[in-house]
Short mmCIF file of C-alpha atoms in Angstrom, two decimals:
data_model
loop_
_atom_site.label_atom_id
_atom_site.label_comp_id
_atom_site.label_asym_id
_atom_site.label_seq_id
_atom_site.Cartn_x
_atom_site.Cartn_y
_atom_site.Cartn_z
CA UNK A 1 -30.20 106.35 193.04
CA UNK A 2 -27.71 105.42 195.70
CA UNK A 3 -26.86 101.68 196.33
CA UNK A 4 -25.36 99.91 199.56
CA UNK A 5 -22.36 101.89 200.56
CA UNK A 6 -22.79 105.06 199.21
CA UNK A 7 -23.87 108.32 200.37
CA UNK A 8 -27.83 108.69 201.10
CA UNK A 9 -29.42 111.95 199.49
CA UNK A 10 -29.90 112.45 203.17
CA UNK A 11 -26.16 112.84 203.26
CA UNK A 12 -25.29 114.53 200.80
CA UNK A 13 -24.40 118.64 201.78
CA UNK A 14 -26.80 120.95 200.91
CA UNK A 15 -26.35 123.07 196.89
CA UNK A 16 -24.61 126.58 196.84
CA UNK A 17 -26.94 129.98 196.73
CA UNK A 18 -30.89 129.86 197.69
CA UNK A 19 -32.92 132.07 199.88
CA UNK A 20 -33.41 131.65 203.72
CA UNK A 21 -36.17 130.30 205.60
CA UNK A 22 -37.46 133.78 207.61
CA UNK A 23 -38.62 133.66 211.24
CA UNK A 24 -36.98 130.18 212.37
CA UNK A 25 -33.90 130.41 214.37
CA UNK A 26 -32.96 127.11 214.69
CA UNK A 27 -33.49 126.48 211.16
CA UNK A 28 -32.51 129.73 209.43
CA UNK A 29 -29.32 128.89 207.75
CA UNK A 30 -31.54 126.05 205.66
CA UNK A 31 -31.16 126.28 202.50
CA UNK A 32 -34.14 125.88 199.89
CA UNK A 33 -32.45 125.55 196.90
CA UNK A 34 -32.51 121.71 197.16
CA UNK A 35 -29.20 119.43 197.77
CA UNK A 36 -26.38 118.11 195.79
CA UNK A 37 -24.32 119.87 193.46
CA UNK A 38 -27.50 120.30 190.57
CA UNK A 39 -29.67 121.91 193.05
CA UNK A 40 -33.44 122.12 192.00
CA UNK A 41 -34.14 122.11 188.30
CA UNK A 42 -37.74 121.90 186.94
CA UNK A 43 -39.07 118.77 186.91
CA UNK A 44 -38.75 118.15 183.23
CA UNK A 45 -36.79 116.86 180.50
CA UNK A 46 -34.11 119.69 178.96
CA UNK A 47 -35.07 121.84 177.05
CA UNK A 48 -39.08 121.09 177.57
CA UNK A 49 -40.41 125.21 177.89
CA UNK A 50 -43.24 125.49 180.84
CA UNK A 51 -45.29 128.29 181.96
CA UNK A 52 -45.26 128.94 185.73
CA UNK A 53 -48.26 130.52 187.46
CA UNK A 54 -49.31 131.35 191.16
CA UNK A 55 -52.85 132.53 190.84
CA UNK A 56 -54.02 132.28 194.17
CA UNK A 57 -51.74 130.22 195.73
CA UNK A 58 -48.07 131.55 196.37
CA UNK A 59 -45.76 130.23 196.76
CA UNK A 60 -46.76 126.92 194.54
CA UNK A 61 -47.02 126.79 191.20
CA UNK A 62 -49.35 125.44 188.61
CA UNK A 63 -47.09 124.50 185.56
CA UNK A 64 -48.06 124.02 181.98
CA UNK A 65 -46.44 123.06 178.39
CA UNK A 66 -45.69 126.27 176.36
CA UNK A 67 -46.50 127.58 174.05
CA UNK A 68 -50.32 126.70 174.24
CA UNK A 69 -50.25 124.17 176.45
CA UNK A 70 -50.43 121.47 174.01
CA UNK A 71 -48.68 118.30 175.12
CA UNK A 72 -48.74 118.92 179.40
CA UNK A 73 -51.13 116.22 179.85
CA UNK A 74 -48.77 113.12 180.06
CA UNK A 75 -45.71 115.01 180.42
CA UNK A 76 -42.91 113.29 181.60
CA UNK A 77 -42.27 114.50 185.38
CA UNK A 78 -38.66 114.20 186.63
CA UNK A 79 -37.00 114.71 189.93
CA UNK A 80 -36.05 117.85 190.34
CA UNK A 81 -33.32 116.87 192.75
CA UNK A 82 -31.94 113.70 194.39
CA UNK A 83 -33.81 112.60 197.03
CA UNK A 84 -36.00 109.82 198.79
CA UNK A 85 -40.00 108.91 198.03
CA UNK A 86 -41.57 109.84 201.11
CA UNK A 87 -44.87 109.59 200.01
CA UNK A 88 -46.82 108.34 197.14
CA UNK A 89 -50.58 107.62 197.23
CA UNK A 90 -54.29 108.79 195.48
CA UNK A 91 -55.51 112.12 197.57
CA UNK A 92 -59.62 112.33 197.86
CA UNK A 93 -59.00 116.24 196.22
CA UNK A 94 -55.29 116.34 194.32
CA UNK A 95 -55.61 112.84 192.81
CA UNK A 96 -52.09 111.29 192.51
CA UNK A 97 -49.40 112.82 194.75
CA UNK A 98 -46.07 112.14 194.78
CA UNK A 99 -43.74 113.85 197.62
CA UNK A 100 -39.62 113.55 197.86
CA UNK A 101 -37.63 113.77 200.72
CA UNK A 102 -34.89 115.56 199.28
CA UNK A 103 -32.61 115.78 202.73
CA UNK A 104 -31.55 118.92 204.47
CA UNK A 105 -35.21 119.49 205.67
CA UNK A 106 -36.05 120.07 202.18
CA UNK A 107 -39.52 118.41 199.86
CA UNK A 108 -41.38 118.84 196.66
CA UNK A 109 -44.90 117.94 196.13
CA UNK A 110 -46.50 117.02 193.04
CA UNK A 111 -50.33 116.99 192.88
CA UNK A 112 -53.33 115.95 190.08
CA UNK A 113 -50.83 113.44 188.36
CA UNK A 114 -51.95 111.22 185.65
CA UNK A 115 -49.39 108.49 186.92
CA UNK A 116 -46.98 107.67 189.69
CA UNK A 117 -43.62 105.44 188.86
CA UNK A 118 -41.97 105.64 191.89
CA UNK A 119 -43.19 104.48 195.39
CA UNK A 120 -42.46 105.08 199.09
CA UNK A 121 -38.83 104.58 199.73
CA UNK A 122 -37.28 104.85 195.88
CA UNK A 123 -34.49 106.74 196.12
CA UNK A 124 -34.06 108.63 192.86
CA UNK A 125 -31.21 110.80 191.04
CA UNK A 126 -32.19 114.52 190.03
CA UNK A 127 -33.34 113.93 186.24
CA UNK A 128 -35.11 110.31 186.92
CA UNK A 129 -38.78 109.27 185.85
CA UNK A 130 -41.22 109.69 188.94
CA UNK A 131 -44.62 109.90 186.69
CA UNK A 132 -46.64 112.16 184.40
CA UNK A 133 -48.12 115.11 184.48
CA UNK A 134 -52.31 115.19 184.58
CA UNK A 135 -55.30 116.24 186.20
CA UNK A 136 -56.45 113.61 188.54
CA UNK A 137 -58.67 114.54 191.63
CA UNK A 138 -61.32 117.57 191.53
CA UNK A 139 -59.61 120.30 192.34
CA UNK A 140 -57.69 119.95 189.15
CA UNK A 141 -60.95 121.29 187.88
CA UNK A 142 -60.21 118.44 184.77
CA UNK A 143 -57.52 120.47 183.37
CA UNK A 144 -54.22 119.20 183.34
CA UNK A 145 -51.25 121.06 184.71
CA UNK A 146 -48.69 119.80 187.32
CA UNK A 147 -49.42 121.37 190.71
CA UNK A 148 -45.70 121.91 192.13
CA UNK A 149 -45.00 122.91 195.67
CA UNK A 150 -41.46 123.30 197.45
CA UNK A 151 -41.30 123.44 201.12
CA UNK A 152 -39.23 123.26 204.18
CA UNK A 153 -39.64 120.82 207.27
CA UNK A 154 -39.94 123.97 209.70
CA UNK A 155 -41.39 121.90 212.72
CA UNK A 156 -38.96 119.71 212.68
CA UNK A 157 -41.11 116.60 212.10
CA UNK A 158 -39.69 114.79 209.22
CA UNK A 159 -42.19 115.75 206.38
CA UNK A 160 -43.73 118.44 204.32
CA UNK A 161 -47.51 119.13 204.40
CA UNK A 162 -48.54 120.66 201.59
CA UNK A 163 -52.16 121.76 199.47
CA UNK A 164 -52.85 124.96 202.07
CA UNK A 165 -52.15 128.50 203.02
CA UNK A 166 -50.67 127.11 206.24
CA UNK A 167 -48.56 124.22 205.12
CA UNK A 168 -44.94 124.41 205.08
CA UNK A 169 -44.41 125.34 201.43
CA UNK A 170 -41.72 128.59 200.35
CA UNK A 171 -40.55 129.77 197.02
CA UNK A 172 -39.12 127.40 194.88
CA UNK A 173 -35.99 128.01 193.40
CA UNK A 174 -35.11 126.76 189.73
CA UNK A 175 -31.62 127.19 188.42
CA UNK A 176 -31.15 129.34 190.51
CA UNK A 177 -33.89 131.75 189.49
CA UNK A 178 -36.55 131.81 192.67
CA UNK A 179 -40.28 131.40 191.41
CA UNK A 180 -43.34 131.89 193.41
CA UNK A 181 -42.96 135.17 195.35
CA UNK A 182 -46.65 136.51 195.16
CA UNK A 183 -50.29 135.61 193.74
CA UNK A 184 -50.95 136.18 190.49
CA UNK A 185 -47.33 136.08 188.78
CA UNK A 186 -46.99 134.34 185.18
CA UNK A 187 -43.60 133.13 183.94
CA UNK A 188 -43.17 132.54 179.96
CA UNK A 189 -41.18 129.85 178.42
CA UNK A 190 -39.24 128.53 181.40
CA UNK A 191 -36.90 126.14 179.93
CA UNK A 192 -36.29 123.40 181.70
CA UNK A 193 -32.15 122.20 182.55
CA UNK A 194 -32.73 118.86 184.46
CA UNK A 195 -30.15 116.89 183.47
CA UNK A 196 -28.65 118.55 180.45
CA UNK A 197 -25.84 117.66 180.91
#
């Protein structure tokens, strides 16, 4: 995190390459690729391999350990990229949520989490602990995954929403590899390169 006399993740310029937010003059040089000089990574520990999938919900993505799956529920979630808790809290339908501010105009939700670590107003470093991965609330139909949306503040209103066709989510970019584009895509042994280093 940032202490007393240091930069804010607010502050800090926005990361090299991403896609554009379409339609939104005011707001169409934004990037959403995430801030500081990481970008966004997945929210995992190096070298952990995930499997991506939209089903019926692009651009988010419902993320689970490969190669079978064995070992997502409890996963370690990280931050994908430096930013500030914005909100943290038990949803009547996703269970726990956790959402980060990560400057710029730029958020990622997390959804059906079997733990939170972090609360509103941490500020955490891209690779910290924010919780685990689970499958709290019912629309995690009781299997566990991390439910992972990106999005960009296009109204202007300081925050995210998230969980609907409408809400302000776009394609997340990972490494610089963008994820997300349509319904029913599958990625394969994504490898994770949060902090590696």
């Amino acid at each position: 995190g940032t202490g007393p006399g240091t930069t804010s993740p607010r502050g800090v310029p926005a990361g090299a390459g991403g896609g554009r937010v379409e339609g939104d003059p005011v707001r169409a040089d934004l990037p959403v690729d995430g801030v500081g000089a990481g970008g966004v990574q997945l929210p995992f520990r190096c070298g952990d391999e995930w499997r991506l999938d939209t089903w019926a919900h692009a651009p988010a993505l419902d993320m689970v350990r490969e190669p079978d799956q064995t070992g997502t529920e409890g996963a370690l979630l990280v931050a994908p990229a430096a930013g500030v808790v914005n909100q943290s809290f038990t949803h009547d339908n996703a269970g726990n949520v956790i959402q980060i501010d990560h400057g710029d105009g730029t958020f990622s939700t997390y959804l059906h989490l079997e733990s939170r670590t972090v609360g509103v107003g941490d500020e955490v470093a891209q690779g910290d602990e924010i919780g685990r991965v689970g499958r709290s609330g019912p629309t995690a139909n009781n299997h566990p995954h991390l439910h992972f949306e990106f999005a960009v503040d296009s109204n202007g209103d300081g925050e995210a929403s998230w969980g609907t066709a409408d809400s302000e989510r776009v394609e997340p970019t990972f490494d610089g590899v963008e994820f997300g584009q349509e319904n029913s895509q599958t990625w394969r042994n994504v490898t994770s390169r949060n902090s590696c280093g």
